[in-house]
Coordinates of C-alpha atoms in Angstrom, one line a residue:
M1 CA -47.8 -16.0 36.9
D2 CA -44.8 -13.8 35.9
R3 CA -42.3 -15.8 33.7
I4 CA -39.0 -16.2 34.8
R5 CA -36.5 -14.2 32.8
A6 CA -33.0 -16.8 32.5
P7 CA -29.9 -14.9 32.5
G8 CA -29.2 -12.8 29.7
V9 CA -25.0 -12.5 30.0
L10 CA -22.9 -15.6 29.1
S11 CA -20.0 -15.3 32.1
Q12 CA -16.1 -14.5 30.7
R13 CA -15.7 -18.1 31.5
K14 CA -18.8 -20.1 29.0
R15 CA -17.7 -17.3 26.7
Q16 CA -14.1 -17.8 26.3
R17 CA -14.8 -22.1 25.9
G18 CA -16.6 -21.3 22.8
M19 CA -19.2 -23.6 23.3
H20 CA -21.4 -24.9 19.9
S21 CA -24.7 -23.7 20.7
P22 CA -27.6 -24.7 18.4
N23 CA -30.0 -22.5 16.2
L24 CA -32.6 -21.9 18.5
S25 CA -34.7 -20.3 16.1
C26 CA -35.7 -23.9 14.6
S27 CA -39.2 -25.3 15.2
Y28 CA -40.1 -29.1 15.5
E29 CA -42.9 -30.7 15.5
I30 CA -44.4 -31.3 18.8
K31 CA -45.2 -35.3 19.8
F32 CA -46.4 -35.1 23.5
N33 CA -48.4 -31.8 24.2
K34 CA -49.5 -33.2 27.3
F35 CA -46.3 -32.8 28.9
V36 CA -44.8 -29.6 29.2
I37 CA -41.1 -29.8 30.4
F38 CA -38.9 -26.8 32.0
I39 CA -35.4 -27.5 32.9
M40 CA -33.9 -25.9 35.6
Q41 CA -30.8 -23.9 35.1
R42 CA -29.4 -23.7 38.8
K43 CA -26.2 -25.5 39.1
M44 CA -26.6 -26.9 35.7
G45 CA -25.4 -23.8 33.6
M46 CA -26.9 -22.0 30.9
T47 CA -24.9 -24.4 28.0
R48 CA -26.3 -27.2 29.3
R49 CA -29.7 -26.3 29.7
T50 CA -29.7 -25.2 26.0
F51 CA -28.3 -28.9 24.9
L52 CA -31.0 -30.3 26.6
M53 CA -33.3 -28.4 25.8
E54 CA -32.8 -28.8 21.8
L55 CA -32.4 -32.4 22.3
A56 CA -35.7 -32.9 23.9
R57 CA -37.4 -30.6 21.3
R58 CA -35.8 -32.2 18.2
K59 CA -37.4 -35.6 20.2
G60 CA -40.9 -34.1 20.0
F61 CA -41.7 -32.3 23.3
R62 CA -42.4 -29.3 24.1
V63 CA -40.0 -27.2 26.3
E64 CA -40.0 -24.1 27.4
S65 CA -37.5 -21.4 27.8
E66 CA -39.4 -19.8 31.6
L67 CA -41.4 -21.2 33.8
S68 CA -45.5 -20.3 33.2
D69 CA -48.5 -21.9 34.3
S70 CA -48.0 -24.0 31.6
V71 CA -45.2 -26.5 32.8
T72 CA -46.4 -29.6 33.4
H73 CA -43.0 -31.0 34.5
I74 CA -39.8 -29.4 36.2
V75 CA -36.9 -31.6 35.8
A76 CA -33.3 -30.5 37.8
E77 CA -29.8 -31.9 38.3
N78 CA -27.7 -32.4 41.5
N79 CA -30.6 -30.2 43.5
S80 CA -33.0 -31.5 46.5
Y81 CA -36.4 -31.3 46.7
P82 CA -35.4 -28.4 49.5
E83 CA -32.8 -26.5 47.0
V84 CA -36.2 -27.0 44.1
L85 CA -38.7 -25.6 46.9
D86 CA -36.7 -22.8 47.5
W87 CA -36.4 -21.8 43.8
L88 CA -39.8 -22.4 43.0
R89 CA -40.8 -19.7 45.9
G90 CA -37.9 -17.1 44.6
Q91 CA -40.5 -17.5 41.5
A92 CA -43.7 -16.3 43.4
V93 CA -44.6 -19.9 42.7
S94 CA -47.0 -20.7 46.3
D95 CA -48.2 -24.2 45.0
S96 CA -46.1 -26.1 43.8
S97 CA -47.7 -29.3 43.9
R98 CA -49.1 -29.0 40.1
F99 CA -45.6 -29.4 38.7
E100 CA -44.2 -32.6 38.6
L101 CA -40.5 -32.2 40.2
L102 CA -38.0 -34.4 38.8
D103 CA -34.3 -35.8 38.7
I104 CA -32.3 -35.8 35.8
S105 CA -32.8 -38.7 35.3
W106 CA -36.6 -38.9 34.5
F107 CA -35.3 -36.7 31.6
T108 CA -32.9 -38.9 30.6
A109 CA -35.1 -41.5 30.6
C110 CA -37.1 -40.0 28.4
M111 CA -34.6 -39.4 25.8
E112 CA -33.3 -43.3 25.4
A113 CA -36.7 -44.1 25.3
G114 CA -37.6 -41.4 22.8
R115 CA -41.4 -40.7 24.2
P116 CA -42.3 -39.8 28.2
V117 CA -41.6 -41.9 30.7
D118 CA -43.5 -43.2 33.9
S119 CA -42.9 -40.2 36.5
E120 CA -41.9 -43.4 39.4
M121 CA -41.3 -42.7 42.6
K122 CA -37.4 -43.4 41.9
Y123 CA -37.4 -40.1 39.5
R124 CA -39.5 -37.8 41.8
L125 CA -37.9 -35.5 44.3
M126 CA -38.7 -36.2 47.3
E127 CA -38.5 -34.4 51.0
Q128 CA -36.3 -36.0 53.4
G129 CA -37.2 -39.5 54.8
Q130 CA -39.2 -40.4 51.7
S131 CA -36.7 -43.0 50.0
P132 CA -37.6 -43.7 46.1
A133 CA -36.6 -47.0 45.2
L134 CA -32.8 -47.4 43.6
N135 CA -32.4 -47.2 39.5
T136 CA -31.3 -50.4 39.2
S137 CA -28.6 -49.4 37.1
E138 CA -27.3 -48.0 39.9
L139 CA -27.1 -50.4 42.2
E140 CA -24.8 -52.7 39.8
V141 CA -22.6 -49.6 39.3
P142 CA -19.6 -51.1 41.3
S143 CA -17.7 -49.5 44.5
F144 CA -15.5 -47.0 43.0
I145 CA -13.6 -44.0 45.2
A146 CA -13.1 -41.3 42.7
S147 CA -10.7 -39.2 44.7
K148 CA -8.7 -42.1 44.9
V149 CA -7.9 -42.3 41.7
S150 CA -4.1 -40.7 41.3
E151 CA -3.2 -37.8 38.4
Y152 CA -0.6 -39.4 37.3
S153 CA -1.3 -42.4 34.6
C154 CA 2.0 -44.6 36.1
Q155 CA 0.3 -44.9 39.3
R156 CA -3.1 -45.6 37.4
K157 CA -4.1 -49.7 36.8
T158 CA -4.7 -50.0 33.4
T159 CA -5.5 -53.0 31.7
L160 CA -6.0 -54.2 28.3
N161 CA -10.1 -53.9 28.8
N162 CA -11.4 -49.8 27.6
Y163 CA -14.9 -49.4 29.0
N164 CA -15.4 -46.8 27.5
K165 CA -13.6 -46.5 24.4
K166 CA -16.5 -44.1 22.8
F167 CA -15.1 -41.6 24.7
T168 CA -11.3 -42.0 24.6
D169 CA -11.7 -42.4 21.0
A170 CA -13.3 -38.9 20.4
F171 CA -10.5 -37.7 23.3
E172 CA -7.8 -38.9 20.8
I173 CA -9.7 -37.3 17.5
M174 CA -9.8 -34.0 19.5
A175 CA -6.1 -34.5 20.8
E176 CA -4.7 -35.1 17.1
N177 CA -6.6 -32.1 15.9
Y178 CA -5.0 -29.7 18.8
E179 CA -1.6 -31.6 18.0
F180 CA -1.6 -30.6 14.4
K181 CA -2.9 -27.0 15.9
E182 CA 0.7 -27.6 18.1
N183 CA -1.6 -26.5 21.4
E184 CA 0.7 -29.0 23.5
I185 CA -1.8 -28.0 26.2
I186 CA -5.0 -28.9 25.6
C187 CA -4.0 -31.8 23.8
L188 CA -2.5 -33.0 26.1
E189 CA -5.3 -31.9 28.4
F190 CA -7.7 -34.5 26.2
L191 CA -5.0 -37.5 26.1
R192 CA -4.6 -37.6 30.0
A193 CA -8.6 -37.3 30.1
A194 CA -8.4 -40.8 27.9
S195 CA -5.9 -42.2 30.1
V196 CA -8.0 -41.4 33.4
L197 CA -11.5 -43.5 31.6
K198 CA -9.3 -46.4 30.3
S199 CA -8.4 -47.0 33.7
L200 CA -11.9 -47.1 35.5
P201 CA -13.8 -50.3 35.8
F202 CA -16.2 -49.7 34.2
P203 CA -18.4 -47.9 31.4
V204 CA -19.2 -43.8 32.1
T205 CA -23.0 -43.6 31.5
R206 CA -23.7 -40.4 33.3
M207 CA -22.0 -37.5 34.2
K208 CA -21.9 -38.4 37.9
D209 CA -19.5 -41.1 37.1
I210 CA -16.5 -39.2 37.1
Q211 CA -17.2 -36.7 39.2
G212 CA -14.2 -36.1 41.7
L213 CA -12.1 -38.2 39.2
P214 CA -8.4 -35.8 37.9
C215 CA -7.8 -34.4 34.6
M216 CA -11.7 -33.5 33.9
G217 CA -12.2 -30.1 32.7
D218 CA -14.6 -28.4 30.9
R219 CA -13.6 -29.3 27.7
V220 CA -13.2 -32.8 28.5
R221 CA -16.6 -32.9 30.4
D222 CA -18.5 -31.1 27.6
V223 CA -17.7 -34.2 25.1
I224 CA -18.8 -36.3 27.3
E225 CA -22.1 -34.7 28.5
E226 CA -22.9 -34.5 24.6
I227 CA -21.9 -38.4 24.0
I228 CA -23.5 -39.7 27.1
E229 CA -27.4 -37.4 25.8
E230 CA -27.3 -38.0 21.8
G231 CA -24.9 -40.9 21.3
E232 CA -21.8 -38.3 19.7
S233 CA -20.4 -35.6 20.0
S234 CA -21.3 -32.5 17.7
R235 CA -17.0 -30.9 17.9
V236 CA -15.8 -34.7 16.8
E237 CA -17.8 -34.7 14.0
E238 CA -16.9 -31.2 13.3
V239 CA -13.2 -32.3 13.0
L240 CA -13.6 -35.1 11.4
N241 CA -15.1 -33.2 8.7
D242 CA -12.3 -30.2 8.9
E243 CA -10.0 -29.9 5.5
R244 CA -7.5 -29.1 7.7
Y245 CA -7.6 -31.9 10.1
K246 CA -8.2 -34.1 7.0
S247 CA -4.9 -33.0 5.2
F248 CA -2.7 -33.2 8.1
K249 CA -4.3 -36.7 8.8
Q250 CA -3.2 -38.2 6.1
F251 CA 0.3 -36.3 5.5
T252 CA 1.4 -37.0 8.7
S253 CA 0.3 -40.8 7.7
V254 CA 3.6 -40.6 6.1
F255 CA 6.9 -41.9 7.6
G256 CA 8.9 -38.4 8.5
V257 CA 6.5 -36.1 8.0
G258 CA 5.8 -34.0 10.9
V259 CA 3.2 -31.1 11.7
K260 CA 5.4 -28.7 10.5
T261 CA 6.1 -30.2 6.8
S262 CA 2.5 -30.7 7.8
E263 CA 1.7 -27.1 7.8
K264 CA 4.0 -26.0 4.7
W265 CA 2.1 -28.6 2.6
Y266 CA -1.4 -27.3 3.4
R267 CA 0.1 -23.7 3.1
M268 CA 1.0 -24.2 -0.6
G269 CA -2.0 -25.4 -1.0
L270 CA -2.1 -29.4 -1.2
R271 CA -4.2 -31.2 0.0
T272 CA -3.9 -34.9 -0.1
L273 CA -1.2 -37.2 -0.3
E274 CA -1.6 -36.9 -4.6
E275 CA -1.1 -34.2 -4.6
V276 CA 2.2 -33.6 -2.8
K277 CA 3.9 -36.7 -4.6
A278 CA 2.1 -35.0 -8.1
D279 CA 4.0 -31.8 -7.1
K280 CA 7.6 -32.0 -8.6
T281 CA 9.1 -28.9 -7.1
L282 CA 9.0 -30.9 -2.9
K283 CA 12.5 -31.6 -2.2
L284 CA 11.5 -34.7 0.4
S285 CA 14.1 -36.2 2.7
K286 CA 15.4 -39.7 3.0
M287 CA 13.2 -40.4 5.2
Q288 CA 10.3 -39.1 3.9
K289 CA 10.9 -40.6 0.1
A290 CA 11.4 -44.4 2.0
G291 CA 7.7 -43.0 3.8
F292 CA 6.3 -42.9 0.1
L293 CA 8.0 -45.8 -1.2
Y294 CA 6.8 -48.0 1.9
Y295 CA 3.6 -45.9 2.5
E296 CA 1.3 -48.7 2.3
D297 CA 2.9 -51.6 4.3
L298 CA 3.5 -48.9 6.8
V299 CA 0.3 -47.8 7.3
S300 CA -0.9 -51.2 7.7
S301 CA -0.7 -52.5 11.1
V302 CA 1.8 -55.2 12.3
S303 CA 1.0 -58.3 14.4
K304 CA 1.3 -59.5 17.5
A305 CA 3.6 -62.5 15.3
E306 CA 4.9 -60.3 12.7
A307 CA 6.4 -58.4 15.4
D308 CA 7.6 -61.8 17.5
A309 CA 9.3 -62.5 13.8
V310 CA 11.1 -59.2 14.2
S311 CA 12.4 -59.9 17.2
L312 CA 14.2 -63.3 16.1
I313 CA 15.2 -61.0 13.3
V314 CA 16.4 -58.6 15.3
K315 CA 17.7 -60.7 18.3
N316 CA 19.9 -63.1 16.1
T317 CA 21.6 -60.3 14.9
V318 CA 22.8 -58.3 18.4
C319 CA 23.7 -61.8 19.3
M320 CA 26.3 -61.6 16.1
F321 CA 28.6 -59.2 18.1
L322 CA 26.9 -59.1 21.9
P323 CA 26.6 -62.7 22.4
D324 CA 25.2 -61.8 26.2
A325 CA 23.4 -59.2 25.3
L326 CA 19.6 -58.6 26.6
V327 CA 17.0 -57.4 23.5
T328 CA 13.6 -56.9 24.8
I329 CA 10.3 -56.2 22.7
T330 CA 9.2 -52.4 24.4
G331 CA 5.9 -50.1 23.7
G332 CA 2.8 -51.8 23.2
F333 CA 3.2 -55.0 23.0
R334 CA 5.3 -55.1 26.3
R335 CA 2.0 -53.7 27.6
G336 CA -0.1 -57.0 25.6
K337 CA -1.6 -55.6 23.0
N338 CA -2.0 -57.4 20.1
I339 CA -2.0 -54.7 17.2
G340 CA 0.7 -51.6 16.7
H341 CA 1.6 -49.7 14.1
D342 CA 6.0 -50.3 14.6
I343 CA 8.3 -51.9 17.0
D344 CA 10.7 -51.1 19.4
F345 CA 13.4 -52.6 21.2
L346 CA 15.6 -52.2 24.3
I347 CA 18.9 -53.4 24.2
T348 CA 21.7 -54.1 27.1
S349 CA 24.8 -56.3 27.6
P350 CA 26.3 -56.5 30.9
G351 CA 29.9 -57.0 29.3
P352 CA 31.8 -55.3 27.0
R353 CA 31.1 -55.4 23.0
Q354 CA 32.6 -57.6 20.9
D355 CA 33.8 -57.1 17.8
D356 CA 32.8 -60.5 15.5
E357 CA 33.2 -60.7 11.7
L358 CA 29.5 -59.0 10.4
L359 CA 27.3 -60.4 7.9
H360 CA 25.5 -58.4 5.5
K361 CA 22.0 -59.3 5.5
G362 CA 20.1 -57.3 2.8
L363 CA 16.9 -56.4 5.5
L364 CA 17.6 -53.1 6.3
L365 CA 15.1 -50.6 3.7
Y366 CA 16.0 -47.9 5.3
C367 CA 18.5 -46.4 8.4
D368 CA 18.8 -43.3 10.8
M369 CA 20.3 -42.7 13.4
V370 CA 20.0 -39.4 16.0
E371 CA 22.2 -38.0 17.6
S372 CA 22.1 -37.5 21.3
T373 CA 21.4 -34.1 22.3
L374 CA 21.4 -34.0 25.9
V375 CA 23.9 -32.2 28.3
K376 CA 24.3 -34.1 31.2
E377 CA 25.8 -30.8 33.3
Q378 CA 22.1 -29.8 33.0
L379 CA 21.0 -32.9 34.8
P380 CA 18.3 -33.0 37.1
S381 CA 16.0 -31.7 34.1
R382 CA 12.7 -30.8 34.4
K383 CA 11.5 -30.8 31.3
V384 CA 9.4 -33.2 30.5
D385 CA 10.4 -33.7 26.6
A386 CA 13.5 -34.3 28.0
F387 CA 13.9 -38.6 27.0
D388 CA 13.9 -36.5 22.9
N389 CA 17.3 -35.7 23.7
F390 CA 18.9 -39.0 23.8
Q391 CA 20.1 -41.1 20.8
K392 CA 17.5 -43.1 18.7
C393 CA 18.0 -45.7 15.8
F394 CA 14.7 -45.4 13.1
I395 CA 14.7 -48.8 10.9
I396 CA 12.2 -49.7 8.3
L397 CA 13.3 -54.1 8.2
K398 CA 12.5 -55.9 5.3
L399 CA 10.3 -58.7 6.8
H400 CA 9.5 -61.8 4.8
Q401 CA 6.5 -63.1 5.1
P402 CA 7.1 -66.6 5.4
R403 CA 8.4 -66.0 9.1
V404 CA 4.8 -65.0 9.5
E405 CA 1.6 -67.0 10.2
N406 CA -1.5 -64.1 10.7
S407 CA 0.0 -61.5 9.0
S408 CA -2.0 -58.5 9.0
Y409 CA -0.4 -57.3 5.5
N410 CA -3.5 -57.6 3.2
T411 CA -2.0 -58.0 -0.7
S412 CA -4.0 -55.1 -2.7
K413 CA -6.1 -56.5 -5.5
K414 CA -4.7 -54.0 -7.5
F415 CA -1.1 -56.0 -8.5
H416 CA -1.5 -59.1 -10.7
M417 CA -0.7 -62.2 -8.6
A418 CA 2.5 -62.3 -10.1
E419 CA 3.8 -58.9 -8.9
V420 CA 3.0 -59.5 -5.3
K421 CA 6.1 -59.1 -3.1
D422 CA 6.7 -61.7 -0.6
W423 CA 7.9 -59.2 1.8
K424 CA 6.6 -56.2 4.3
A425 CA 8.3 -53.1 5.2
I426 CA 7.7 -52.8 9.1
R427 CA 9.0 -49.7 11.2
V428 CA 11.1 -50.4 13.7
D429 CA 12.8 -48.2 16.6
L430 CA 16.3 -49.5 17.8
V431 CA 17.2 -48.2 21.6
I432 CA 20.8 -48.5 23.0
T433 CA 21.2 -47.9 27.4
P434 CA 23.9 -49.1 29.6
F435 CA 23.6 -51.9 31.7
E436 CA 23.0 -49.8 35.1
Q437 CA 20.9 -48.4 32.9
Y438 CA 18.3 -50.6 31.6
A439 CA 15.6 -50.9 34.5
Y440 CA 14.7 -47.3 34.1
A441 CA 15.3 -47.6 30.0
L442 CA 12.7 -50.2 30.1
L443 CA 10.2 -48.6 32.5
G444 CA 10.0 -45.3 30.2
W445 CA 10.2 -47.3 26.9
T446 CA 7.3 -49.6 28.1
G447 CA 4.7 -47.0 28.8
S448 CA 2.4 -44.9 27.3
R449 CA 3.0 -41.5 25.8
V450 CA 0.6 -40.2 28.6
S451 CA 2.3 -42.2 31.3
N452 CA 5.7 -41.3 30.3
Q453 CA 4.5 -37.6 30.4
Y454 CA 2.9 -38.4 33.5
G455 CA 6.5 -40.3 34.8
L456 CA 8.4 -37.7 34.0
C457 CA 6.0 -35.4 35.8
F458 CA 6.0 -37.7 38.7
L459 CA 10.0 -38.1 38.9
S460 CA 11.3 -34.6 38.6
I461 CA 8.9 -32.2 39.8
D462 CA 7.5 -34.0 42.9
N463 CA 10.9 -36.2 44.3
L464 CA 12.9 -33.2 42.1
F465 CA 15.5 -35.6 40.3
F466 CA 15.3 -37.3 36.6
V467 CA 16.2 -41.0 35.8
Q468 CA 18.2 -41.1 32.5
V469 CA 16.6 -43.7 30.9
R470 CA 16.8 -43.8 27.6
G471 CA 20.7 -43.4 26.8
L472 CA 22.2 -44.9 24.2
E473 CA 25.9 -46.3 22.1
S474 CA 26.3 -44.9 19.1
E475 CA 28.8 -48.1 17.8
I476 CA 26.6 -50.5 18.4
F477 CA 24.2 -48.6 16.4
S478 CA 26.8 -48.2 13.5
Q479 CA 27.4 -52.5 13.9
L480 CA 23.7 -53.0 13.6
H481 CA 23.5 -50.5 10.5
S482 CA 26.7 -52.8 9.0
V483 CA 24.6 -56.4 9.8
L484 CA 21.3 -55.3 8.2
M485 CA 22.2 -53.2 5.7
V486 CA 21.0 -53.4 2.2
T487 CA 22.7 -55.1 -0.6
E488 CA 20.0 -55.3 -3.1

């Protein structure tokens, strides 16, 4: 029988994706000589087919690149029995009975087992009217209508139970890498995909599980596919081992250091924080100096107990000059998380501000107020980043450890016990909004990054208006600064 030539030209879309191609020249030991597999490319694509062929060869299976007389098992994906027969006729195959015609689920089962599994009825492609036994795993998948999943994060119900952490962790690494490259489009592509998977009430175990879901582009699907088949993503591993990514990851972990500064340091030949601190020619900003000074504290997680302790400090301080003020913790802690990296507060008051005598608490280690750049005459704004036009206040607060139990702060063994400080530096963001905008501000500052992106898109694009959700009053910040200012 004539061999079938696989398509020789990659489509433009596949080339642009820059997919990782395995080294086809590698030879592997064949452990299962009685099984000769041929994987149909129809409805699968060359990239996925190549990946699956290489995977099977690494596990000791004999896989033919072209259909030949030696083939015993033909594997197809998303092809019905009649479609496979039509394809075989097109290859001048008159007798298909000599092949086992199997669904991709059989191949997946073999890869998971590391050996050939029986080609039971549930794996075989059948004529219409023949009903193979349903796979138990298929029966266990909950009823779920993918088309009803909204493309807007703010319209999806997402609990703290993430059934797809292995995928979302990978997406967040990819998103961070593209953020470091200042490629916002692809960064958001992975963040939005992660947000969708976090909302699913079941774990994704096969590609069919994501059919019909929004935000599942080619790059996202490729990562999911590889993790399903291999247990990990080679693309994610490449990112984690990339020198630039590792340097940017270190640099941006410092309070006050963003992508622009990281790029500058990297171009200077700096690769680690130790090299940055050793370079005496660098001029660090006040924020960056504070970031290095309190680095160990700021990179450690903030516990719910610590957040509650800080909340008490902020509320007591605000009530000194705004007795009727509402102080609400927002961000991840308001969403129910037990661990975070900083603490956000929303402050508002229904009445006029009162100028009481201020006390100097000595609790502020660092404070930075960013003035508003909002131009009200330009509202409504269609810009997704319009939140960032409002005034903000970034604080590093000194939290004395006796104030909190179950602190996430772990004493480093390198310090002698006599030198251990009894306080921890914690990042705090303060937002003060007019009372009439409190509800909108609370919505905006409670949502995650992706939720806010979609919330703005939903409001400004679909409904053609913009809500000023993060308006601030600068004079209240000056009062807070005076109350908490450093006296040491």
